[in-house]
Amino acid sequence: MIRSAICELLGIEYPVFQGGMAWIADGKLAAAVSEGGGLGIIGAGNAPGDYVREQIRRARSLTSRPIGVNVMLMSPHAEEVAEAAAQERVEVVTTGAGNPAKFMPMWQEAGIRVIPVVASVALAQRMERMGAAALIAEGGESGGHVGELTTMVLVPQICDAVGLPVIAAGGIADGRGAAAAFMLGACGVQLGTRFLSAEECGIHPVYKEKILKATDLCTMVTGKRLGHPVRSLRTPFARAYARAEYGGMPDEELEALGTGALRLAVQEGDKERGCFLSGQCAAMVHQEQPAAEIVREIMEEAEPILRGASKWVE
Ligand code: TUI
């Protein structure tokens, strides 16, 4: 049994978070992960406050265990989502794609543990000063909006820079990755891509199939020119976007090109126009499984690896 400071802090069984994936991580998936002993997180993405409130209530009807909400800070609805999370008193708020400082007092007054995703040491230190309960250090192997650094170099630097519990994210798909994250100083892991294969994950079957069939070089990063790099599967959409990006398309037209592409992937399974966000570990996802089984399997795989780590020492 692997337990760590984050389990005690949040009252969860296993130190495994499910990433709050935009358009994907709804109340059903989050509840299934939490019921399985991890921390299920509802992804707000660009959705309005009412949608998030509805998903929180849906999750609450399916589990009495702690749940989280991810507030995507670039969303035009970030403010109302932040308020909905506070009013519904979820146990945890994670944030992504920005600096959540202005919302932190509100969440803290509601008794919520704030766990920002950080991709740099500077933001990690700022978040510690603001009273974050823990941090998620997310490397650029992850899907969606990505930072510059890899998990391998980011996690130890964040661990050295702060005194908070650190959750590692990016490139982790199984117990080997989780064990490695502990070795780097993390006390927990967050996985997104692996949970795309969960039975309770409601993405279009085409999306699931693409993840299950993915190979090592299947993802690429687009959007660097506009300042928000995004990792997704190398599909016709991603290739066309990259061509437009490096072919001098004006910024507004480029922004418009991306609009609606996430929804087309998740809900329609549109192979031509959809943007299928995925981490680099997609090739390590092999089968559809219940979310609870994924959580348990990762921990069961990590345990003998961590126990056996002493084999390297004379
Ligand atoms: O947020 C994510 N991943 C996401 S958000 C998303 S929705 C979206 N769709 C289209 C375009 C953009 C977003 C899909 N995937 N991960 C957490 C994360 N946060 N990764 C990196 C960061 C990050 C980067 C820079 C956090 C803070 C930051 O700097 C903030 C500052 O002001 O210092």
Tab-separated table of C-alpha atoms and ligand atoms in Angstrom, residues 20-23 45-46 70-74 95-100 117-120 122-123 126 138-139 142-148 190 228-231 258 262 277, ligand 1:
chain	number	residue	atom	x	y	z
A	20	GLY	CA	-9.208	17.955	-15.018
A	21	MET	CA	-9.411	17.613	-18.792
A	22	ALA	CA	-11.456	20.262	-20.634
A	23	TRP	CA	-14.648	18.910	-22.297
A	45	GLY	CA	-12.313	24.131	-19.583
A	46	ASN	CA	-14.218	26.925	-21.334
A	70	ASN	CA	-10.016	22.332	-12.384
A	71	VAL	CA	-10.401	26.001	-13.248
A	72	MET	CA	-8.891	26.783	-16.653
A	73	LEU	CA	-7.708	30.352	-16.117
A	74	MET	CA	-7.716	31.338	-19.808
A	95	THR	CA	-5.933	25.491	-11.718
A	96	GLY	CA	-4.300	25.500	-15.114
A	97	ALA	CA	-2.940	27.762	-17.834
A	98	GLY	CA	-2.309	30.790	-15.630
A	99	ASN	CA	-1.811	32.388	-12.234
A	100	PRO	CA	-4.831	31.876	-9.913
A	117	VAL	CA	-0.695	23.397	-11.740
A	118	VAL	CA	2.702	25.015	-12.219
A	119	ALA	CA	5.211	24.692	-15.031
A	120	SER	CA	7.940	26.904	-13.536
A	122	ALA	CA	8.774	31.143	-10.107
A	123	LEU	CA	5.032	30.388	-10.143
A	126	ARG	CA	4.464	32.540	-5.677
A	138	GLU	CA	3.252	19.360	-14.927
A	139	GLY	CA	5.884	18.609	-17.541
A	142	SER	CA	1.335	16.078	-20.994
A	143	GLY	CA	-1.568	16.716	-23.311
A	144	GLY	CA	-3.258	20.072	-23.728
A	145	HIS	CA	-1.671	23.355	-22.698
A	146	VAL	CA	1.997	22.662	-21.990
A	147	GLY	CA	4.969	24.401	-20.431
A	148	GLU	CA	8.602	24.295	-21.580
A	190	GLN	CA	-1.753	13.155	-11.818
A	228	HIS	CA	-0.343	28.905	-25.736
A	229	PRO	CA	1.335	25.721	-26.916
A	230	VAL	CA	-1.003	22.730	-26.974
A	231	ARG	CA	-0.087	19.046	-27.339
A	258	GLY	CA	-8.863	26.387	-33.273
A	262	LEU	CA	-11.880	20.293	-28.928
A	277	LEU	CA	-5.592	16.455	-26.967
B	1	TUI	O1	-4.042	23.770	-18.325
B	1	TUI	C1	-3.485	22.745	-18.650
B	1	TUI	N1	-3.835	22.025	-19.733
B	1	TUI	C2	-4.869	22.358	-20.589
B	1	TUI	S1	-5.873	23.705	-20.487
B	1	TUI	C3	-6.677	23.243	-21.869
B	1	TUI	S2	-7.986	24.143	-22.573
B	1	TUI	C4	-7.170	25.055	-23.745
B	1	TUI	N2	-7.587	24.913	-24.976
B	1	TUI	C5	-7.016	25.599	-25.971
B	1	TUI	C6	-5.978	26.466	-25.727
B	1	TUI	C7	-5.495	26.575	-24.454
B	1	TUI	C8	-6.093	25.866	-23.440
B	1	TUI	C9	-6.168	22.098	-22.351
B	1	TUI	N3	-5.166	21.619	-21.607
B	1	TUI	N4	-2.456	22.267	-17.913
B	1	TUI	C10	-1.974	22.948	-16.784
B	1	TUI	C11	-0.853	23.821	-17.148
B	1	TUI	N5	-0.717	25.039	-16.717
B	1	TUI	N6	0.171	23.508	-17.941
B	1	TUI	C12	0.977	24.592	-18.000
B	1	TUI	C13	0.394	25.557	-17.217
B	1	TUI	C14	0.855	26.883	-16.932
B	1	TUI	C15	1.630	27.577	-17.849
B	1	TUI	C16	2.038	28.869	-17.575
B	1	TUI	C17	0.485	27.493	-15.749
B	1	TUI	C18	0.886	28.795	-15.486
B	1	TUI	C19	1.658	29.457	-16.400
B	1	TUI	O2	2.104	30.730	-16.166
B	1	TUI	C20	1.251	31.606	-15.510
B	1	TUI	C21	1.915	32.872	-15.103
B	1	TUI	O3	1.254	33.906	-15.237
B	1	TUI	O4	3.065	32.810	-14.647
